Amino acid sequence: MTGGGLSTHVLDTARGRPAQGVRVELHDVTGHTRRKLNEAITNADGRTDAPLIERGTLSAGTYELTFHVGAYYSDFAAASTPPFLDVVTLRFTVADAGGHYHVPLVMTPWSYSTYRGS
């Protein structure tokens, strides 16, 4: 079996569609130190064109995914200015480096949720 990797997906439930054009950053977190590992923009399907961490190269540890949602919603008439949510940061821990971690963001201009998908 191939080792684990990390992917994400962003869904805009306010508009009922995948969120295209969201900038996503991935950081490794060790103690109080954050190290940027990757950055991508979501495509028309709300996914990044490539995994944020390729299969077989994931390490156990703590990571942060940062989603720049304020810029994405800047043209949405119902959103407030300044945005209620500007940057959403998800900190999570990878315990099984052999598993695949899919961490989606389901969002509106005022709320978000996440889960570990497959």
PDB file of N, CA and C in Angstrom, residues 20-113:
ATOM      1  N   GLN A  20     -14.086  28.068  -6.340  1.00  0.00           N
ATOM      2  CA  GLN A  20     -12.933  28.240  -7.221  1.00  0.00           C
ATOM      3  C   GLN A  20     -12.195  29.528  -6.869  1.00  0.00           C
ATOM      4  N   GLY A  21     -10.865  29.458  -6.843  1.00  0.00           N
ATOM      5  CA  GLY A  21     -10.041  30.646  -6.632  1.00  0.00           C
ATOM      6  C   GLY A  21      -9.687  30.951  -5.193  1.00  0.00           C
ATOM      7  N   VAL A  22      -9.856  29.988  -4.291  1.00  0.00           N
ATOM      8  CA  VAL A  22      -9.484  30.192  -2.885  1.00  0.00           C
ATOM      9  C   VAL A  22      -8.003  29.847  -2.720  1.00  0.00           C
ATOM     10  N   ARG A  23      -7.249  30.793  -2.169  1.00  0.00           N
ATOM     11  CA  ARG A  23      -5.832  30.524  -1.881  1.00  0.00           C
ATOM     12  C   ARG A  23      -5.751  29.699  -0.608  1.00  0.00           C
ATOM     13  N   VAL A  24      -4.974  28.621  -0.669  1.00  0.00           N
ATOM     14  CA  VAL A  24      -4.802  27.697   0.450  1.00  0.00           C
ATOM     15  C   VAL A  24      -3.308  27.578   0.734  1.00  0.00           C
ATOM     16  N   GLU A  25      -2.943  27.726   1.993  1.00  0.00           N
ATOM     17  CA  GLU A  25      -1.554  27.548   2.406  1.00  0.00           C
ATOM     18  C   GLU A  25      -1.477  26.363   3.364  1.00  0.00           C
ATOM     19  N   LEU A  26      -0.406  25.626   3.282  1.00  0.00           N
ATOM     20  CA  LEU A  26      -0.139  24.507   4.186  1.00  0.00           C
ATOM     21  C   LEU A  26       1.144  24.788   4.941  1.00  0.00           C
ATOM     22  N   HIS A  27       1.055  24.678   6.274  1.00  0.00           N
ATOM     23  CA  HIS A  27       2.226  24.854   7.134  1.00  0.00           C
ATOM     24  C   HIS A  27       2.418  23.620   8.012  1.00  0.00           C
ATOM     25  N   ASP A  28       3.657  23.309   8.286  1.00  0.00           N
ATOM     26  CA  ASP A  28       4.047  22.336   9.295  1.00  0.00           C
ATOM     27  C   ASP A  28       4.201  23.127  10.588  1.00  0.00           C
ATOM     28  N   VAL A  29       3.702  22.585  11.691  1.00  0.00           N
ATOM     29  CA  VAL A  29       3.782  23.285  12.978  1.00  0.00           C
ATOM     30  C   VAL A  29       4.544  22.415  13.962  1.00  0.00           C
ATOM     31  N   THR A  30       5.628  22.969  14.491  1.00  0.00           N
ATOM     32  CA  THR A  30       6.419  22.295  15.520  1.00  0.00           C
ATOM     33  C   THR A  30       6.594  23.284  16.668  1.00  0.00           C
ATOM     34  N   GLY A  31       5.936  23.015  17.787  1.00  0.00           N
ATOM     35  CA  GLY A  31       5.965  23.966  18.902  1.00  0.00           C
ATOM     36  C   GLY A  31       5.305  25.259  18.471  1.00  0.00           C
ATOM     37  N   HIS A  32       6.055  26.362  18.549  1.00  0.00           N
ATOM     38  CA  HIS A  32       5.541  27.669  18.127  1.00  0.00           C
ATOM     39  C   HIS A  32       6.065  28.058  16.747  1.00  0.00           C
ATOM     40  N   THR A  33       6.699  27.128  16.058  1.00  0.00           N
ATOM     41  CA  THR A  33       7.285  27.414  14.753  1.00  0.00           C
ATOM     42  C   THR A  33       6.403  26.876  13.639  1.00  0.00           C
ATOM     43  N   ARG A  34       6.077  27.740  12.678  1.00  0.00           N
ATOM     44  CA  ARG A  34       5.307  27.348  11.491  1.00  0.00           C
ATOM     45  C   ARG A  34       6.233  27.440  10.290  1.00  0.00           C
ATOM     46  N   ARG A  35       6.216  26.393   9.459  1.00  0.00           N
ATOM     47  CA  ARG A  35       7.050  26.368   8.247  1.00  0.00           C
ATOM     48  C   ARG A  35       6.139  26.095   7.063  1.00  0.00           C
ATOM     49  N   LYS A  36       6.148  27.013   6.089  1.00  0.00           N
ATOM     50  CA  LYS A  36       5.290  26.854   4.923  1.00  0.00           C
ATOM     51  C   LYS A  36       5.797  25.704   4.057  1.00  0.00           C
ATOM     52  N   LEU A  37       4.872  24.782   3.743  1.00  0.00           N
ATOM     53  CA  LEU A  37       5.195  23.624   2.917  1.00  0.00           C
ATOM     54  C   LEU A  37       4.658  23.751   1.497  1.00  0.00           C
ATOM     55  N   ASN A  38       3.507  24.411   1.353  1.00  0.00           N
ATOM     56  CA  ASN A  38       2.870  24.456   0.039  1.00  0.00           C
ATOM     57  C   ASN A  38       1.849  25.582   0.012  1.00  0.00           C
ATOM     58  N   GLU A  39       1.497  25.984  -1.199  1.00  0.00           N
ATOM     59  CA  GLU A  39       0.447  26.969  -1.421  1.00  0.00           C
ATOM     60  C   GLU A  39      -0.201  26.640  -2.756  1.00  0.00           C
ATOM     61  N   ALA A  40      -1.515  26.785  -2.829  1.00  0.00           N
ATOM     62  CA  ALA A  40      -2.236  26.472  -4.060  1.00  0.00           C
ATOM     63  C   ALA A  40      -3.504  27.306  -4.131  1.00  0.00           C
ATOM     64  N   ILE A  41      -4.097  27.331  -5.308  1.00  0.00           N
ATOM     65  CA  ILE A  41      -5.375  27.986  -5.554  1.00  0.00           C
ATOM     66  C   ILE A  41      -6.355  26.900  -5.988  1.00  0.00           C
ATOM     67  N   THR A  42      -7.573  26.931  -5.439  1.00  0.00           N
ATOM     68  CA  THR A  42      -8.552  25.910  -5.812  1.00  0.00           C
ATOM     69  C   THR A  42      -9.036  26.116  -7.249  1.00  0.00           C
ATOM     70  N   ASN A  43      -9.309  24.993  -7.903  1.00  0.00           N
ATOM     71  CA  ASN A  43      -9.755  25.007  -9.296  1.00  0.00           C
ATOM     72  C   ASN A  43     -11.290  25.032  -9.369  1.00  0.00           C
ATOM     73  N   ALA A  44     -11.845  24.839 -10.556  1.00  0.00           N
ATOM     74  CA  ALA A  44     -13.297  24.911 -10.766  1.00  0.00           C
ATOM     75  C   ALA A  44     -14.059  23.871  -9.953  1.00  0.00           C
ATOM     76  N   ASP A  45     -13.386  22.798  -9.543  1.00  0.00           N
ATOM     77  CA  ASP A  45     -14.011  21.767  -8.722  1.00  0.00           C
ATOM     78  C   ASP A  45     -13.832  22.037  -7.224  1.00  0.00           C
ATOM     79  N   GLY A  46     -13.198  23.164  -6.885  1.00  0.00           N
ATOM     80  CA  GLY A  46     -12.949  23.496  -5.483  1.00  0.00           C
ATOM     81  C   GLY A  46     -11.782  22.743  -4.882  1.00  0.00           C
ATOM     82  N   ARG A  47     -11.022  22.066  -5.714  1.00  0.00           N
ATOM     83  CA  ARG A  47      -9.868  21.279  -5.254  1.00  0.00           C
ATOM     84  C   ARG A  47      -8.579  21.915  -5.753  1.00  0.00           C
ATOM     85  N   THR A  48      -7.471  21.547  -5.153  1.00  0.00           N
ATOM     86  CA  THR A  48      -6.184  21.972  -5.695  1.00  0.00           C
ATOM     87  C   THR A  48      -5.812  21.008  -6.825  1.00  0.00           C
ATOM     88  N   ASP A  49      -5.065  21.497  -7.797  1.00  0.00           N
ATOM     89  CA  ASP A  49      -4.727  20.664  -8.958  1.00  0.00           C
ATOM     90  C   ASP A  49      -3.904  19.441  -8.577  1.00  0.00           C
ATOM     91  N   ALA A  50      -3.137  19.550  -7.528  1.00  0.00           N
ATOM     92  CA  ALA A  50      -2.317  18.428  -7.042  1.00  0.00           C
ATOM     93  C   ALA A  50      -2.518  18.336  -5.534  1.00  0.00           C
ATOM     94  N   PRO A  51      -2.271  17.170  -4.950  1.00  0.00           N
ATOM     95  CA  PRO A  51      -2.353  17.069  -3.485  1.00  0.00           C
ATOM     96  C   PRO A  51      -1.403  18.068  -2.831  1.00  0.00           C
ATOM     97  N   LEU A  52      -1.744  18.535  -1.664  1.00  0.00           N
ATOM     98  CA  LEU A  52      -0.860  19.445  -0.943  1.00  0.00           C
ATOM     99  C   LEU A  52       0.373  18.708  -0.439  1.00  0.00           C
ATOM    100  N   ILE A  53       0.207  17.434  -0.110  1.00  0.00           N
ATOM    101  CA  ILE A  53       1.335  16.541   0.175  1.00  0.00           C
ATOM    102  C   ILE A  53       1.072  15.280  -0.634  1.00  0.00           C
ATOM    103  N   GLU A  54       1.993  14.940  -1.511  1.00  0.00           N
ATOM    104  CA  GLU A  54       1.841  13.776  -2.378  1.00  0.00           C
ATOM    105  C   GLU A  54       1.788  12.487  -1.562  1.00  0.00           C
ATOM    106  N   ARG A  55       1.078  11.514  -2.078  1.00  0.00           N
ATOM    107  CA  ARG A  55       1.021  10.195  -1.429  1.00  0.00           C
ATOM    108  C   ARG A  55       2.436   9.649  -1.273  1.00  0.00           C
ATOM    109  N   GLY A  56       2.676   9.072  -0.120  1.00  0.00           N
ATOM    110  CA  GLY A  56       3.980   8.485   0.159  1.00  0.00           C
ATOM    111  C   GLY A  56       4.962   9.435   0.814  1.00  0.00           C
ATOM    112  N   THR A  57       4.593  10.718   0.981  1.00  0.00           N
ATOM    113  CA  THR A  57       5.528  11.682   1.573  1.00  0.00           C
ATOM    114  C   THR A  57       4.991  12.356   2.831  1.00  0.00           C
ATOM    115  N   LEU A  58       3.830  11.929   3.303  1.00  0.00           N
ATOM    116  CA  LEU A  58       3.236  12.504   4.510  1.00  0.00           C
ATOM    117  C   LEU A  58       3.988  12.020   5.752  1.00  0.00           C
ATOM    118  N   SER A  59       4.218  12.939   6.676  1.00  0.00           N
ATOM    119  CA  SER A  59       4.849  12.608   7.957  1.00  0.00           C
ATOM    120  C   SER A  59       3.867  12.866   9.084  1.00  0.00           C
ATOM    121  N   ALA A  60       3.994  12.093  10.151  1.00  0.00           N
ATOM    122  CA  ALA A  60       3.183  12.359  11.335  1.00  0.00           C
ATOM    123  C   ALA A  60       3.572  13.722  11.884  1.00  0.00           C
ATOM    124  N   GLY A  61       2.598  14.427  12.457  1.00  0.00           N
ATOM    125  CA  GLY A  61       2.884  15.732  13.033  1.00  0.00           C
ATOM    126  C   GLY A  61       1.680  16.643  12.961  1.00  0.00           C
ATOM    127  N   THR A  62       1.913  17.889  13.295  1.00  0.00           N
ATOM    128  CA  THR A  62       0.852  18.896  13.321  1.00  0.00           C
ATOM    129  C   THR A  62       0.984  19.802  12.105  1.00  0.00           C
ATOM    130  N   TYR A  63      -0.163  20.092  11.495  1.00  0.00           N
ATOM    131  CA  TYR A  63      -0.217  20.905  10.287  1.00  0.00           C
ATOM    132  C   TYR A  63      -1.295  21.969  10.431  1.00  0.00           C
ATOM    133  N   GLU A  64      -1.169  23.022   9.619  1.00  0.00           N
ATOM    134  CA  GLU A  64      -2.208  24.035   9.501  1.00  0.00           C
ATOM    135  C   GLU A  64      -2.540  24.244   8.036  1.00  0.00           C
ATOM    136  N   LEU A  65      -3.823  24.242   7.747  1.00  0.00           N
ATOM    137  CA  LEU A  65      -4.329  24.665   6.445  1.00  0.00           C
ATOM    138  C   LEU A  65      -4.940  26.043   6.650  1.00  0.00           C
ATOM    139  N   THR A  66      -4.538  26.997   5.836  1.00  0.00           N
ATOM    140  CA  THR A  66      -5.050  28.359   5.915  1.00  0.00           C
ATOM    141  C   THR A  66      -5.794  28.665   4.626  1.00  0.00           C
ATOM    142  N   PHE A  67      -7.065  28.999   4.763  1.00  0.00           N
ATOM    143  CA  PHE A  67      -7.933  29.294   3.625  1.00  0.00           C
ATOM    144  C   PHE A  67      -8.242  30.794   3.622  1.00  0.00           C
ATOM    145  N   HIS A  68      -7.983  31.465   2.528  1.00  0.00           N
ATOM    146  CA  HIS A  68      -8.213  32.904   2.413  1.00  0.00           C
ATOM    147  C   HIS A  68      -9.616  33.125   1.841  1.00  0.00           C
ATOM    148  N   VAL A  69     -10.605  33.065   2.735  1.00  0.00           N
ATOM    149  CA  VAL A  69     -12.005  33.092   2.309  1.00  0.00           C
ATOM    150  C   VAL A  69     -12.544  34.516   2.145  1.00  0.00           C
ATOM    151  N   GLY A  70     -11.991  35.486   2.836  1.00  0.00           N
ATOM    152  CA  GLY A  70     -12.450  36.865   2.695  1.00  0.00           C
ATOM    153  C   GLY A  70     -12.285  37.371   1.276  1.00  0.00           C
ATOM    154  N   ALA A  71     -11.142  37.106   0.675  1.00  0.00           N
ATOM    155  CA  ALA A  71     -10.900  37.520  -0.714  1.00  0.00           C
ATOM    156  C   ALA A  71     -11.862  36.808  -1.663  1.00  0.00           C
ATOM    157  N   TYR A  72     -12.128  35.542  -1.389  1.00  0.00           N
ATOM    158  CA  TYR A  72     -13.054  34.773  -2.235  1.00  0.00           C
ATOM    159  C   TYR A  72     -14.453  35.397  -2.210  1.00  0.00           C
ATOM    160  N   TYR A  73     -14.921  35.801  -1.047  1.00  0.00           N
ATOM    161  CA  TYR A  73     -16.276  36.347  -0.923  1.00  0.00           C
ATOM    162  C   TYR A  73     -16.346  37.861  -1.174  1.00  0.00           C
ATOM    163  N   SER A  74     -15.272  38.492  -1.616  1.00  0.00           N
ATOM    164  CA  SER A  74     -15.269  39.952  -1.792  1.00  0.00           C
ATOM    165  C   SER A  74     -16.303  40.427  -2.814  1.00  0.00           C
ATOM    166  N   ASP A  75     -16.710  39.575  -3.751  1.00  0.00           N
ATOM    167  CA  ASP A  75     -17.702  39.969  -4.758  1.00  0.00           C
ATOM    168  C   ASP A  75     -19.109  39.452  -4.440  1.00  0.00           C
ATOM    169  N   PHE A  76     -19.297  38.894  -3.254  1.00  0.00           N
ATOM    170  CA  PHE A  76     -20.585  38.329  -2.871  1.00  0.00           C
ATOM    171  C   PHE A  76     -21.403  39.414  -2.166  1.00  0.00           C
ATOM    172  N   ALA A  77     -22.493  39.843  -2.776  1.00  0.00           N
ATOM    173  CA  ALA A  77     -23.261  40.993  -2.290  1.00  0.00           C
ATOM    174  C   ALA A  77     -23.725  40.842  -0.845  1.00  0.00           C
ATOM    175  N   ALA A  78     -24.055  39.648  -0.417  1.00  0.00           N
ATOM    176  CA  ALA A  78     -24.576  39.447   0.941  1.00  0.00           C
ATOM    177  C   ALA A  78     -23.477  39.472   2.002  1.00  0.00           C
ATOM    178  N   ALA A  79     -22.224  39.373   1.597  1.00  0.00           N
ATOM    179  CA  ALA A  79     -21.121  39.359   2.567  1.00  0.00           C
ATOM    180  C   ALA A  79     -20.872  40.770   3.095  1.00  0.00           C
ATOM    181  N   SER A  80     -20.371  40.856   4.322  1.00  0.00           N
ATOM    182  CA  SER A  80     -20.099  42.160   4.927  1.00  0.00           C
ATOM    183  C   SER A  80     -18.724  42.670   4.528  1.00  0.00           C
ATOM    184  N   THR A  81     -18.552  43.984   4.660  1.00  0.00           N
ATOM    185  CA  THR A  81     -17.261  44.609   4.428  1.00  0.00           C
ATOM    186  C   THR A  81     -16.910  45.378   5.682  1.00  0.00           C
ATOM    187  N   PRO A  82     -15.841  45.102   6.381  1.00  0.00           N
ATOM    188  CA  PRO A  82     -14.911  44.007   6.118  1.00  0.00           C
ATOM    189  C   PRO A  82     -15.574  42.653   6.364  1.00  0.00           C
ATOM    190  N   PRO A  83     -14.951  41.595   5.819  1.00  0.00           N
ATOM    191  CA  PRO A  83     -15.573  40.267   5.938  1.00  0.00           C
ATOM    192  C   PRO A  83     -15.614  39.767   7.374  1.00  0.00           C
ATOM    193  N   PHE A  84     -16.701  39.063   7.697  1.00  0.00           N
ATOM    194  CA  PHE A  84     -16.795  38.419   9.010  1.00  0.00           C
ATOM    195  C   PHE A  84     -15.694  37.376   9.149  1.00  0.00           C
ATOM    196  N   LEU A  85     -15.544  36.503   8.153  1.00  0.00           N
ATOM    197  CA  LEU A  85     -14.446  35.539   8.109  1.00  0.00           C
ATOM    198  C   LEU A  85     -13.486  35.978   7.010  1.00  0.00           C
ATOM    199  N   ASP A  86     -12.252  36.221   7.371  1.00  0.00           N
ATOM    200  CA  ASP A  86     -11.253  36.623   6.393  1.00  0.00           C
ATOM    201  C   ASP A  86     -10.321  35.458   6.083  1.00  0.00           C
ATOM    202  N   VAL A  87      -9.729  34.909   7.139  1.00  0.00           N
ATOM    203  CA  VAL A  87      -8.799  33.788   7.002  1.00  0.00           C
ATOM    204  C   VAL A  87      -9.256  32.697   7.966  1.00  0.00           C
ATOM    205  N   VAL A  88      -9.435  31.496   7.438  1.00  0.00           N
ATOM    206  CA  VAL A  88      -9.809  30.341   8.266  1.00  0.00           C
ATOM    207  C   VAL A  88      -8.592  29.432   8.364  1.00  0.00           C
ATOM    208  N   THR A  89      -8.152  29.183   9.590  1.00  0.00           N
ATOM    209  CA  THR A  89      -6.996  28.316   9.820  1.00  0.00           C
ATOM    210  C   THR A  89      -7.447  27.074  10.562  1.00  0.00           C
ATOM    211  N   LEU A  90      -7.123  25.932  10.000  1.00  0.00           N
ATOM    212  CA  LEU A  90      -7.444  24.641  10.608  1.00  0.00           C
ATOM    213  C   LEU A  90      -6.141  23.986  11.048  1.00  0.00           C
ATOM    214  N   ARG A  91      -5.998  23.727  12.326  1.00  0.00           N
ATOM    215  CA  ARG A  91      -4.820  23.021  12.845  1.00  0.00           C
ATOM    216  C   ARG A  91      -5.256  21.603  13.170  1.00  0.00           C
ATOM    217  N   PHE A  92      -4.528  20.634  12.656  1.00  0.00           N
ATOM    218  CA  PHE A  92      -4.871  19.237  12.857  1.00  0.00           C
ATOM    219  C   PHE A  92      -3.602  18.411  12.974  1.00  0.00           C
ATOM    220  N   THR A  93      -3.761  17.208  13.505  1.00  0.00           N
ATOM    221  CA  THR A  93      -2.623  16.323  13.729  1.00  0.00           C
ATOM    222  C   THR A  93      -2.756  15.071  12.893  1.00  0.00           C
ATOM    223  N   VAL A  94      -1.670  14.714  12.244  1.00  0.00           N
ATOM    224  CA  VAL A  94      -1.572  13.465  11.493  1.00  0.00           C
ATOM    225  C   VAL A  94      -0.906  12.450  12.411  1.00  0.00           C
ATOM    226  N   ALA A  95      -1.639  11.412  12.768  1.00  0.00           N
ATOM    227  CA  ALA A  95      -1.100  10.358  13.623  1.00  0.00           C
ATOM    228  C   ALA A  95      -0.588   9.193  12.787  1.00  0.00           C
ATOM    229  N   ASP A  96      -1.266   8.901  11.687  1.00  0.00           N
ATOM    230  CA  ASP A  96      -0.937   7.758  10.833  1.00  0.00           C
ATOM    231  C   ASP A  96      -0.403   8.265   9.501  1.00  0.00           C
ATOM    232  N   ALA A  97       0.914   8.334   9.372  1.00  0.00           N
ATOM    233  CA  ALA A  97       1.535   8.841   8.145  1.00  0.00           C
ATOM    234  C   ALA A  97       1.244   7.955   6.940  1.00  0.00           C
ATOM    235  N   GLY A  98       0.759   6.760   7.165  1.00  0.00           N
ATOM    236  CA  GLY A  98       0.414   5.864   6.066  1.00  0.00           C
ATOM    237  C   GLY A  98      -0.988   6.068   5.542  1.00  0.00           C
ATOM    238  N   GLY A  99      -1.793   6.856   6.248  1.00  0.00           N
ATOM    239  CA  GLY A  99      -3.176   7.088   5.838  1.00  0.00           C
ATOM    240  C   GLY A  99      -3.289   8.317   4.955  1.00  0.00           C
ATOM    241  N   HIS A 100      -4.397   8.394   4.229  1.00  0.00           N
ATOM    242  CA  HIS A 100      -4.647   9.595   3.437  1.00  0.00           C
ATOM    243  C   HIS A 100      -5.523  10.532   4.250  1.00  0.00           C
ATOM    244  N   TYR A 101      -5.152  11.798   4.301  1.00  0.00           N
ATOM    245  CA  TYR A 101      -5.901  12.812   5.016  1.00  0.00           C
ATOM    246  C   TYR A 101      -6.485  13.781   3.988  1.00  0.00           C
ATOM    247  N   HIS A 102      -7.809  13.811   3.913  1.00  0.00           N
ATOM    248  CA  HIS A 102      -8.521  14.763   3.066  1.00  0.00           C
ATOM    249  C   HIS A 102      -9.259  15.690   4.022  1.00  0.00           C
ATOM    250  N   VAL A 103      -8.899  16.968   3.995  1.00  0.00           N
ATOM    251  CA  VAL A 103      -9.437  17.926   4.954  1.00  0.00           C
ATOM    252  C   VAL A 103     -10.187  19.013   4.182  1.00  0.00           C
ATOM    253  N   PRO A 104     -11.488  18.834   3.975  1.00  0.00           N
ATOM    254  CA  PRO A 104     -12.269  19.824   3.236  1.00  0.00           C
ATOM    255  C   PRO A 104     -12.750  20.965   4.129  1.00  0.00           C
ATOM    256  N   LEU A 105     -13.061  22.075   3.479  1.00  0.00           N
ATOM    257  CA  LEU A 105     -13.677  23.217   4.149  1.00  0.00           C
ATOM    258  C   LEU A 105     -15.028  23.460   3.489  1.00  0.00           C
ATOM    259  N   VAL A 106     -16.070  23.439   4.291  1.00  0.00           N
ATOM    260  CA  VAL A 106     -17.422  23.746   3.841  1.00  0.00           C
ATOM    261  C   VAL A 106     -17.748  25.105   4.443  1.00  0.00           C
ATOM    262  N   MET A 107     -18.071  26.116   3.595  1.00  0.00           N
ATOM    263  CA  MET A 107     -18.115  27.477   4.121  1.00  0.00           C
ATOM    264  C   MET A 107     -19.236  28.329   3.549  1.00  0.00           C
ATOM    265  N   THR A 108     -19.522  29.399   4.281  1.00  0.00           N
ATOM    266  CA  THR A 108     -20.325  30.537   3.859  1.00  0.00           C
ATOM    267  C   THR A 108     -19.525  31.767   4.284  1.00  0.00           C
ATOM    268  N   PRO A 109     -19.975  32.985   3.990  1.00  0.00           N
ATOM    269  CA  PRO A 109     -19.241  34.154   4.483  1.00  0.00           C
ATOM    270  C   PRO A 109     -19.263  34.285   6.012  1.00  0.00           C
ATOM    271  N   TRP A 110     -20.139  33.523   6.697  1.00  0.00           N
ATOM    272  CA  TRP A 110     -20.322  33.675   8.141  1.00  0.00           C
ATOM    273  C   TRP A 110     -20.016  32.414   8.948  1.00  0.00           C
ATOM    274  N   SER A 111     -19.735  31.300   8.285  1.00  0.00           N
ATOM    275  CA  SER A 111     -19.528  30.056   9.022  1.00  0.00           C
ATOM    276  C   SER A 111     -18.688  29.081   8.208  1.00  0.00           C
ATOM    277  N   TYR A 112     -18.176  28.075   8.908  1.00  0.00           N
ATOM    278  CA  TYR A 112     -17.455  27.000   8.216  1.00  0.00           C
ATOM    279  C   TYR A 112     -17.500  25.738   9.063  1.00  0.00           C
ATOM    280  N   SER A 113     -17.249  24.620   8.401  1.00  0.00           N
ATOM    281  CA  SER A 113     -17.069  23.345   9.095  1.00  0.00           C
ATOM    282  C   SER A 113     -16.047  22.544   8.322  1.00  0.00           C
TER     283      SER A 113
END
